[in-house]
Coordinates of C-alpha atoms in Angstrom, one line a residue:
X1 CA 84.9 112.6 111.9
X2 CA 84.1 109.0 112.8
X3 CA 83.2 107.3 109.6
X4 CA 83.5 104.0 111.4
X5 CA 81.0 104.8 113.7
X6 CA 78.4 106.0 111.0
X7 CA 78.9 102.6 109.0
X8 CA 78.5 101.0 112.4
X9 CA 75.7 102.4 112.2
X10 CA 74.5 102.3 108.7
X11 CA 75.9 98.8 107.5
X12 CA 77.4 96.6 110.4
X13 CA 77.5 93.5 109.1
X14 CA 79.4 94.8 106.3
X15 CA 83.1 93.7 105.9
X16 CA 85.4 96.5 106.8
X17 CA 88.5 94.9 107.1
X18 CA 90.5 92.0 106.2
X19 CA 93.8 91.2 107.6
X20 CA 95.2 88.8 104.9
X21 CA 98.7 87.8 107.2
X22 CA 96.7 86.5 110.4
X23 CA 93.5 85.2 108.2
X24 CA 91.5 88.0 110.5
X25 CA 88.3 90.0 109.3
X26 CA 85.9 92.5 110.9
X27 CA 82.4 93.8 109.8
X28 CA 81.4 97.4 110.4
X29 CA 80.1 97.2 113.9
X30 CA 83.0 94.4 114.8
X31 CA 85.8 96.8 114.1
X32 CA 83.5 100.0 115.9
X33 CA 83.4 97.6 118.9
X34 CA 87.3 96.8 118.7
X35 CA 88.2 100.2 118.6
X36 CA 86.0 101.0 121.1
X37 CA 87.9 98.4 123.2
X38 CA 91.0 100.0 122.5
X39 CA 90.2 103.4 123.2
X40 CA 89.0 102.1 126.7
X41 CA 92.7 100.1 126.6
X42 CA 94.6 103.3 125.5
X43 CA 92.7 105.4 128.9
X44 CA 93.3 102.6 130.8
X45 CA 97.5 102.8 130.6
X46 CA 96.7 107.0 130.4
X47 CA 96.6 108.1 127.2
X48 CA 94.8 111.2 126.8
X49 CA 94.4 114.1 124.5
X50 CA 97.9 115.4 122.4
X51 CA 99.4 112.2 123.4
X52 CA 101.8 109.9 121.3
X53 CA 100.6 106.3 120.3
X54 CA 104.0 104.8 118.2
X55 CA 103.8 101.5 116.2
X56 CA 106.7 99.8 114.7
X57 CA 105.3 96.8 112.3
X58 CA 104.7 95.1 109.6
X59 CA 100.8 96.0 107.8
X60 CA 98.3 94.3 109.8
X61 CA 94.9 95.9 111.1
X62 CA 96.1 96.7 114.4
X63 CA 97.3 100.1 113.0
X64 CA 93.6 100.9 112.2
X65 CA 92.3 100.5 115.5
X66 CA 95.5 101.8 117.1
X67 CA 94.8 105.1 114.7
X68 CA 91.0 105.6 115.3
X69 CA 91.3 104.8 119.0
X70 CA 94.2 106.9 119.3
X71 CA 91.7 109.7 117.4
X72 CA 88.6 109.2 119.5
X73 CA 90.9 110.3 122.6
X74 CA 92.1 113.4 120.5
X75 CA 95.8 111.7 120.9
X76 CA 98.2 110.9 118.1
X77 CA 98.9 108.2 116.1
X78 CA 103.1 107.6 115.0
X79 CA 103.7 104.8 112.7
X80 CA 107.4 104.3 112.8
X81 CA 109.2 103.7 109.8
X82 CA 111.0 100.5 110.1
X83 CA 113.4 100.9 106.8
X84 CA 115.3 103.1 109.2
X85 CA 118.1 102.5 110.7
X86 CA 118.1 101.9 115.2
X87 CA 119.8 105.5 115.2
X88 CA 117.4 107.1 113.0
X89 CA 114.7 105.8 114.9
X90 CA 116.0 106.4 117.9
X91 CA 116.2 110.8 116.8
X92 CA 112.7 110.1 115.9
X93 CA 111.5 108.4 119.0
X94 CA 113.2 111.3 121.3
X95 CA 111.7 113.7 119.4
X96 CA 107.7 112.6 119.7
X97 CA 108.2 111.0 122.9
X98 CA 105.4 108.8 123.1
X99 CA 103.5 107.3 126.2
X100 CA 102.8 103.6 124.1
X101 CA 104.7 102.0 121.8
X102 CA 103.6 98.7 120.4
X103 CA 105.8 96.6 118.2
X104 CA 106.5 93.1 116.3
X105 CA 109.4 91.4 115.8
X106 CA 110.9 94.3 114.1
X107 CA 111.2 96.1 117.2
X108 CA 113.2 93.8 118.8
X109 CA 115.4 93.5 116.0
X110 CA 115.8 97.6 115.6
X111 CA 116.4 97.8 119.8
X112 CA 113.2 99.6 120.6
X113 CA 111.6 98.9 123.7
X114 CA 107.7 98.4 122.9
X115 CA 104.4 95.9 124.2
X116 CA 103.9 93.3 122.3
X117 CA 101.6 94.3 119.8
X118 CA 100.5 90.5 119.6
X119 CA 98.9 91.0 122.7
X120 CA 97.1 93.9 121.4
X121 CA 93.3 92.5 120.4
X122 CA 92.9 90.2 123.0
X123 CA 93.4 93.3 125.4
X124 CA 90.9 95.0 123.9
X125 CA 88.7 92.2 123.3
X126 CA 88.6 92.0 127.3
X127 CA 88.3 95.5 127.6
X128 CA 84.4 97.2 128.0
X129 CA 84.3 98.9 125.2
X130 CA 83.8 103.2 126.0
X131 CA 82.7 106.0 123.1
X132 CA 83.9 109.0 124.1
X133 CA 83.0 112.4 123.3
X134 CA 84.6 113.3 119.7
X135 CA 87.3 115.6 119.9
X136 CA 87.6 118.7 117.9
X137 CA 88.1 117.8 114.5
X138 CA 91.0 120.3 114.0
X139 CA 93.1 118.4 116.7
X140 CA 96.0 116.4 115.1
X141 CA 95.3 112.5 115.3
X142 CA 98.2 111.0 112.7
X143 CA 102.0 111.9 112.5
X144 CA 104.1 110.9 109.8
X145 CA 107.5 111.7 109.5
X146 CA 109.5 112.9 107.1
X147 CA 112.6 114.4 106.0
X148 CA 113.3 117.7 105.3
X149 CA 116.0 118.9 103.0
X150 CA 118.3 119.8 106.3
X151 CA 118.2 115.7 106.6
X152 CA 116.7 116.3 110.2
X153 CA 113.0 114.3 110.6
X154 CA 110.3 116.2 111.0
X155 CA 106.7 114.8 112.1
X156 CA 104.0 116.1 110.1
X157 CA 100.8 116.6 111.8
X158 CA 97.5 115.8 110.1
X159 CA 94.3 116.1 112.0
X160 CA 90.8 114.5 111.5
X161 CA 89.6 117.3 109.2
X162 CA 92.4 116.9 107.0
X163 CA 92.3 113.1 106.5
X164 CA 88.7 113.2 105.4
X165 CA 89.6 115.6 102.7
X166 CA 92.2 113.5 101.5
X167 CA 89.3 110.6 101.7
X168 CA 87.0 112.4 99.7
X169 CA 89.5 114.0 97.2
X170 CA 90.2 110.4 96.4
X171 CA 87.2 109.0 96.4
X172 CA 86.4 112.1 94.0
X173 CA 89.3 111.3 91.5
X174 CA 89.8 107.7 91.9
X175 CA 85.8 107.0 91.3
X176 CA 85.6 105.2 94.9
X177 CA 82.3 103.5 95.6
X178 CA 80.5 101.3 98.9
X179 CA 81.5 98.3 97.2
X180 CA 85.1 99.0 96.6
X181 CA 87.8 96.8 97.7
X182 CA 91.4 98.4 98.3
X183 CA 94.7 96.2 98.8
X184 CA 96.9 98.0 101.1
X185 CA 100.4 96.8 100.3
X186 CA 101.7 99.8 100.9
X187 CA 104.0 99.9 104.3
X188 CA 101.4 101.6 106.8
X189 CA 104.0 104.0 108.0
X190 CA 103.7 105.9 104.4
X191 CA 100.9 108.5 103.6
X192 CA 99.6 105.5 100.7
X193 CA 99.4 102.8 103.7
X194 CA 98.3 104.7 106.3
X195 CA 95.8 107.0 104.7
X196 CA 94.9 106.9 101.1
X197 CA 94.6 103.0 101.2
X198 CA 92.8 103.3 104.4
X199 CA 90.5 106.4 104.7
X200 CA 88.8 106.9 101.5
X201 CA 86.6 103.0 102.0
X202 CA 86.2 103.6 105.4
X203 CA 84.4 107.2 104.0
X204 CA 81.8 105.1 102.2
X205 CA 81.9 102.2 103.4
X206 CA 83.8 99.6 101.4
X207 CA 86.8 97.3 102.2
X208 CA 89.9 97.0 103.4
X209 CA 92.3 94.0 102.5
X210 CA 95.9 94.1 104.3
X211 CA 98.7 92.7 103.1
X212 CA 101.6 92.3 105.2
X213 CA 104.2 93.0 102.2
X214 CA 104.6 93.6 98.2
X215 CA 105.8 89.9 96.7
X216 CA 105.1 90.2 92.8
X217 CA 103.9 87.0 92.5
X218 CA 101.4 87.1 95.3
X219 CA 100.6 90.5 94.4
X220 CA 98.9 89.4 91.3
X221 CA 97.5 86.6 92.0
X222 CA 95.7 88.4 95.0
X223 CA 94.8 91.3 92.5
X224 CA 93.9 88.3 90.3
X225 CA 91.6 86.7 93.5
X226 CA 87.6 86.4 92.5
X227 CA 87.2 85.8 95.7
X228 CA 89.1 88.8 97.2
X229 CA 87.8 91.5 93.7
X230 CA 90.1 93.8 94.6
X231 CA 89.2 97.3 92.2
X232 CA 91.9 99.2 93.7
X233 CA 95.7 99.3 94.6
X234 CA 98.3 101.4 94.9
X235 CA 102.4 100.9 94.2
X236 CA 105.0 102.5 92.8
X237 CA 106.3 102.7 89.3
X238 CA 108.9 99.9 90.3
X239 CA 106.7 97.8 91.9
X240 CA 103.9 98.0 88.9
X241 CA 107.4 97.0 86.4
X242 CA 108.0 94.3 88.9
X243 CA 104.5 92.6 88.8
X244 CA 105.0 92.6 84.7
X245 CA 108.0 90.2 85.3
X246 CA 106.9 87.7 86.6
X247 CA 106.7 85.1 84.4
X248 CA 103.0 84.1 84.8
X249 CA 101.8 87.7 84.3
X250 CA 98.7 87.5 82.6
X251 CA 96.6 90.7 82.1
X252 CA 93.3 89.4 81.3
X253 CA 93.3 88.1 84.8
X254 CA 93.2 91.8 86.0
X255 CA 90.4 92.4 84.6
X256 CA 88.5 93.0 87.7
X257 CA 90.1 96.0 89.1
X258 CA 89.2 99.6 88.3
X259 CA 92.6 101.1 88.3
X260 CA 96.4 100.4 89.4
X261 CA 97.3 103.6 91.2
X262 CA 100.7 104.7 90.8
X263 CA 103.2 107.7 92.3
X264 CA 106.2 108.8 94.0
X265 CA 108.5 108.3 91.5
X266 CA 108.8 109.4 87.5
X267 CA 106.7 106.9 85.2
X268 CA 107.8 106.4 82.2
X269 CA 105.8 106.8 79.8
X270 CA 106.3 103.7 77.5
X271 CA 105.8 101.4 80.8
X272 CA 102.8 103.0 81.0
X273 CA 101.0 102.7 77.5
X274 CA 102.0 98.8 78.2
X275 CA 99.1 98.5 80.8
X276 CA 97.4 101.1 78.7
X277 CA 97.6 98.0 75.5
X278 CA 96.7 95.8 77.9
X279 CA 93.1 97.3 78.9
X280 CA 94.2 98.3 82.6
X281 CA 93.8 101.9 83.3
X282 CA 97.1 103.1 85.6
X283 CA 96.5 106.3 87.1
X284 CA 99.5 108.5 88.2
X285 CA 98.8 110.8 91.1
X286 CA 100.8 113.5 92.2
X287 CA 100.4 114.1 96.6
X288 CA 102.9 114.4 99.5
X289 CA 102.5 114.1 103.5
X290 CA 101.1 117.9 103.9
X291 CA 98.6 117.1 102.0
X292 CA 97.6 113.7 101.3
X293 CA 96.0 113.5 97.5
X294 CA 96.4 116.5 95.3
X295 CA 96.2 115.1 91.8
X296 CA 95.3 112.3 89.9
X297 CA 94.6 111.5 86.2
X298 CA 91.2 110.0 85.2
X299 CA 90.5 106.4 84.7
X300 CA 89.8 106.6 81.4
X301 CA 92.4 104.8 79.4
X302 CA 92.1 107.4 76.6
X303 CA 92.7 110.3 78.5
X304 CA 95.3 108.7 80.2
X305 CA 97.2 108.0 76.4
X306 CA 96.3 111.9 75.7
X307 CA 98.1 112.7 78.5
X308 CA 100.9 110.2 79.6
X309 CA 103.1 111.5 81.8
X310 CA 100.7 113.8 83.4
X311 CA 100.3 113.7 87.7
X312 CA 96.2 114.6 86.6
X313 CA 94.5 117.2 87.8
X314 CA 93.0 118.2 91.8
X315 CA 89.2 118.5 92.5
X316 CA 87.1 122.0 93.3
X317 CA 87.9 121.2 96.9
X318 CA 91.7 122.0 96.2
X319 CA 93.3 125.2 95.5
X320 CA 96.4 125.3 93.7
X321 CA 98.5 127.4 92.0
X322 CA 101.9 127.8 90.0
X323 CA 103.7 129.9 91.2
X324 CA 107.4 131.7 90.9
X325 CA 109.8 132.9 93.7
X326 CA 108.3 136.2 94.2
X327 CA 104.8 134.5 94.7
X328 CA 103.2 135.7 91.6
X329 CA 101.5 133.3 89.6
X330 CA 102.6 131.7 86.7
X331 CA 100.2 131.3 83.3
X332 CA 100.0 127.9 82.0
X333 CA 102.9 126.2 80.8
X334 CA 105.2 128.0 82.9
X335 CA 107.2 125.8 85.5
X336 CA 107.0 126.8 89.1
X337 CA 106.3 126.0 92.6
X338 CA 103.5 124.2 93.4
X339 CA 101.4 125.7 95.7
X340 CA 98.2 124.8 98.0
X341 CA 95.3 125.8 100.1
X342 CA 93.1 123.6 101.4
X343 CA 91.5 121.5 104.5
X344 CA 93.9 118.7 103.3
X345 CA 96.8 121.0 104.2
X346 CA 98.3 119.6 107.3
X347 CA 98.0 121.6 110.8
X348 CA 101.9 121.9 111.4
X349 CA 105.1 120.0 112.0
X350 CA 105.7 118.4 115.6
X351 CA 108.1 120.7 117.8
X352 CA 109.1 122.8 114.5
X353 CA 107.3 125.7 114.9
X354 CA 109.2 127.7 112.6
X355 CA 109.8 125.8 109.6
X356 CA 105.7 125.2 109.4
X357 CA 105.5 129.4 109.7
X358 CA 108.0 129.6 106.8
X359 CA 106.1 127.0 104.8
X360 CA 103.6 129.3 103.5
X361 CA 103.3 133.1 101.9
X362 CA 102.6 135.7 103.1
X363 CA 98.9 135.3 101.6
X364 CA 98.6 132.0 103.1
X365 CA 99.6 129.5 100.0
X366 CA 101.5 126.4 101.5
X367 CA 104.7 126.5 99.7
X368 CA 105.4 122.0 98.8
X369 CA 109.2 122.7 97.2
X370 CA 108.2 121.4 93.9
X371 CA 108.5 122.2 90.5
X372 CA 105.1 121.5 88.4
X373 CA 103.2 123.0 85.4
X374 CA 100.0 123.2 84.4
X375 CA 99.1 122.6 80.9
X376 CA 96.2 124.4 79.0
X377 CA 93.4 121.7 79.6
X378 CA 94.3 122.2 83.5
X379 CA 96.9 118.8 83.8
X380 CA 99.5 118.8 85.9
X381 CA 102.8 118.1 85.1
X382 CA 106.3 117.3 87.3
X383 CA 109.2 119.2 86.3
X384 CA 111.7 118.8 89.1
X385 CA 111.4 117.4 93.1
X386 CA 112.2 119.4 95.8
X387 CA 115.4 120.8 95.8
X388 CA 118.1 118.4 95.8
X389 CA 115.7 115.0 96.6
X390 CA 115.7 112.3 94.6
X391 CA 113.4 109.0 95.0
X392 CA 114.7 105.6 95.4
X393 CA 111.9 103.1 95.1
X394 CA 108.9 105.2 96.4
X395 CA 111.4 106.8 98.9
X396 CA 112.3 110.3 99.5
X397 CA 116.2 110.2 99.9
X398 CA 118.1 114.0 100.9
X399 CA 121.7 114.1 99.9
X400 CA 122.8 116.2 103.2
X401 CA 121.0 113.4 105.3
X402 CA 123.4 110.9 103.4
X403 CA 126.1 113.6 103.7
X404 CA 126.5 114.0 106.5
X405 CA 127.1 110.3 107.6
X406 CA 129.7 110.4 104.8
X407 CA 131.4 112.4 106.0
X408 CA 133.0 110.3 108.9
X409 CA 134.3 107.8 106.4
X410 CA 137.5 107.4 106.3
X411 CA 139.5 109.0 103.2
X412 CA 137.3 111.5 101.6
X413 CA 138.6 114.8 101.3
X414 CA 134.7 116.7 99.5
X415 CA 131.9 115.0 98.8
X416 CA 128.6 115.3 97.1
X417 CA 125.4 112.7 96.5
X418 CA 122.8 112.9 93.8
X419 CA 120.3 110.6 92.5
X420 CA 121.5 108.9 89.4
X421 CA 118.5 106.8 87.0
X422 CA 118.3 103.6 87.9
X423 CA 116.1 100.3 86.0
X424 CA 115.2 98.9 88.8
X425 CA 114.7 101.6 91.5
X426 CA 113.9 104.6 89.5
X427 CA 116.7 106.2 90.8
X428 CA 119.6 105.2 93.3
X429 CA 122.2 107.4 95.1
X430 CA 125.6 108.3 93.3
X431 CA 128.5 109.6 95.3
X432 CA 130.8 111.8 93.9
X433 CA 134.4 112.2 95.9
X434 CA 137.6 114.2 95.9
X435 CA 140.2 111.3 97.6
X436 CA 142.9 112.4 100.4
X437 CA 145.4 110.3 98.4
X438 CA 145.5 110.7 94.3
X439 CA 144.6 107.4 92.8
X440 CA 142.8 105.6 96.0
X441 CA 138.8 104.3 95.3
X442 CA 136.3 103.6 97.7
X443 CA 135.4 99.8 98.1
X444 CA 131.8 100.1 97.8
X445 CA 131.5 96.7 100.4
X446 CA 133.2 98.9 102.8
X447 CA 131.2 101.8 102.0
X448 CA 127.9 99.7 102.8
X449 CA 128.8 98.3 105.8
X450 CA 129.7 101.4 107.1
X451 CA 126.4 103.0 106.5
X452 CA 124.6 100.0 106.9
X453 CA 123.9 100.6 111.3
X454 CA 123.5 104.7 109.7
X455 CA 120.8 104.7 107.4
X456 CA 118.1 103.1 105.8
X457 CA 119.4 100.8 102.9
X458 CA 117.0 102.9 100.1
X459 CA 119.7 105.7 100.9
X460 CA 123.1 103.8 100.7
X461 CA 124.2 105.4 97.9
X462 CA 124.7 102.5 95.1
X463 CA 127.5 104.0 93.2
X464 CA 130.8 106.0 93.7
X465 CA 132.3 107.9 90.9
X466 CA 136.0 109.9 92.3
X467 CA 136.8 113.3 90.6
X468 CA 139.6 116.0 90.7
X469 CA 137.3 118.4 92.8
X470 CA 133.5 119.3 93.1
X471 CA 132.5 122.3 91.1
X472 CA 131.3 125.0 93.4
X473 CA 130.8 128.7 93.4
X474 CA 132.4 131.8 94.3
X475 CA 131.2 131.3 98.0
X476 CA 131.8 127.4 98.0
X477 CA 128.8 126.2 97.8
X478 CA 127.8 123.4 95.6
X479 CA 126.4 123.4 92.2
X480 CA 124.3 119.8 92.1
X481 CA 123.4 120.8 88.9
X482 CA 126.5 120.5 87.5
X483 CA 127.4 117.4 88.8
X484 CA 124.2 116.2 87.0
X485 CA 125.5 117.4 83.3
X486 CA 128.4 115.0 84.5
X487 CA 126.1 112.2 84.9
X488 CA 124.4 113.0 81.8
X489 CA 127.3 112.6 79.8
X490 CA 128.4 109.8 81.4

């Protein structure tokens, strides 16, 4: 499903995208040809179909090409996440083993051997450009990975039929149009970056701006830019709070855009009736890796005060349900798992055969590990995360993951991590510990450096509260829940 091809086609001197870091921009039929160029480069070193294509970078527009080149070959696209850690990475790398990996600075920096991704366009730019024949749609072109509740990565496969659902359920809720103009800020190795800021203009046409990174300041003024008119862009709720800061924040200067697109994290609801005040529509979604966009609210400001708090509501392309553990489904108002079927469901996790069998019933409904409910008027509504998860700024953190690193550190005797509110990052890790020796307390600097070459720093858990002992059930296991009455009255 080669939408850059068509627009090639349709509108080539139409800007397509523009790379904001390197001053760089491409019509239409400019970034056809460049990709073009690349899929001849990708051949060329012998990449072929179900092959891995890796990037570890900052946004810029070579992930584009890199993506759609990597499709037109039927291989598979891995942006690398480059919060992580070199030994997370490194499990991840090992596991997709992938025949190219371009990288910036970063991957110097994070010790992973790559080709200079610098070198990238004028490689293609030499290169006589080749079309291939396209691929089967149902092949798997982008992986993204993500962690599962075990804490071990797992590579979520989307292929070319799935991405253009997620375009056009976007395009569907988020009132997308030829002349649009999204800012990617979002890092490109995210499901936001990668796709939902990326596949839903090229669908119709419209425009891409990159930006290498968020900067609150910069942010607005470039969402403030009559030159740039950007109508949409997508952050989290932290981000969005971060942008009202800044001491030159002026609404009226936003005036321009159609929506501020928020998710991944709880919004609440008086930060949200603040844009509302201020005439900006911001639009909580609901969505996840496996399945790209799944909900969003209207842009109607009205609705959105009716309904504050709400993750919106999917299109007639999606079918969902609530549902409990038995599978039967739930009438409105009742909590449950949410649960999918769709072409936006993803095609399977890499190497993990078995957990991607296990993901769904028995009657073929994908099972996402959340907690929603579904009000009368059809809204959705968050009730609880998966299992366990908290988010950090946008990110999905997993309390074994963190866990299990703990556990090495010297002077614990049990241990347990939840996620605790937080102003600034919605919510940050807390670690609860049973010391060897009565009276000793962790040094939280010691602590961070120890994790520090282990994880990511969104996961380092931010606070450290010691207790007698962990509660726990008659088989030992752990009751989180309990631990978060402690926290609550704290």
């Amino acid at each position: 499903m080669d939408y850059v091809r068509l627009h090639a086609s349709l509108r080539a001197d139409s800007p397509a995208v523009t790379d904001l870091a390197f001053n760089r921009q491409w019509t239409y039929g400019e970034l056809d040809h460049l990709i073009a160029g690349c899929t001849a480069l990708l051949q060329e070193k012998g990449v072929s179909e179900g092959d891995r294509v890796a990037c570890l970078s900052k946004n810029r527009a070579e992930f584009i090409m890199l993506h759609l080149a990597s499709a037109r070959l039927g291989a598979i696209f891995v942006p690398l996440n480059w919060r992580l850690s070199a030994a997370e990475l490194e499990v991840i790398i090992a596991d997709c083993s992938p025949s190219l990996i371009y990288g910036d600075d970063l991957a110097t920096e994070l010790k992973v051997e790559a080709q200079d991704i610098e070198q990238l366009l004028p490689q293609c730019e030499k290169r006589n450009p080749v079309w291939p024949p396209q691929p089967s749609v149902d092949l798997p072109s982008l992986m993204l990975y993500t962690s599962g509740t075990t804490g071990k990565p797992k590579g979520v496969l989307l292929s070319e039929r799935n991405l253009t659902e997620t375009a056009i359920n976007f395009c569907l809720l988020g009132e997308v149009e030829p002349g649009s103009r999204f800012l990617c800020e979002s890092p490109m190795f995210h499901i936001i970056g990668m796709v939902t800021s990326v596949r839903p203009p090229l669908f119709l046409g419209a425009q891409i701006i990159i930006s290498d990174r968020f900067l609150p300041e910069r942010t607005l003024e470039r969402l403030a830019d009559k030159d740039l008119q950007i109508s949409h862009y997508f952050c989290v709720p932290q981000m969005a709070l971060a942008m009202r800061a800044v001491d030159v924040f002026d609404a009226s200067s936003l005036c321009g855009l159609k929506a501020i697109f928020t998710g991944g994290a709880p919004h609440p609801e008086a930060q949200i009736r603040e844009w509302l005040d201020d005439g900006i529509p911001i639009v909580d979604g609901f969505g996840m890796s496996e399945a790209g966009t799944i909900f969003g609210m209207p842009l109607n400001r009205n609705l959105i005060d009716q309904k504050v708090g709400s993750v919106g509501i999917p299109t007639p392309r999606l079918q969902s349900r609530i549902a409990d553990e038995s599978g039967r489904a739930l009438p409105d108002n009742e909590a449950g798992e949410l649960q999918l079927k769709g072409d936006n469901v993803t095609v399977g996790y890499w190497n993990r055969d078995s957990v991607y069998a296990d993901s769904f019933t028995l009657d073929g409904w994908f099972k996402t590990g959340d907690i929603l409910r579904r009000d009368e008027d059809g809204y959705f509504w968050v009730v609880d995360r998966k299992k366990d998860m908290f988010i950090s700024g946008g990110e999905n953190v997993y309390p074994v993951e963190v866990e299990a690193q703990l556990v090495k550190f010297p002077g614990l005797k049990d241990l347990a991590v939840i996620g605790v509110p937080d102003e600034k990052w919605g919510e940050v890790g807390c670690l609860y510990y049973v010391p060897k020796e009565a009276g000793w307390e962790i040094d939280m600097a010691e602590l961070d450096s120890f994790l520090t070459s282990r994880l990511a720093r969104y996961k380092i858990p931010k606070k450290a509260v010691a207790v007698e002992s962990l509660p726990r059930n008659g088989v030992g296991k752990l009751m989180r829940h309990e631990l978060r009455k402690l926290t609550v009255s704290e």
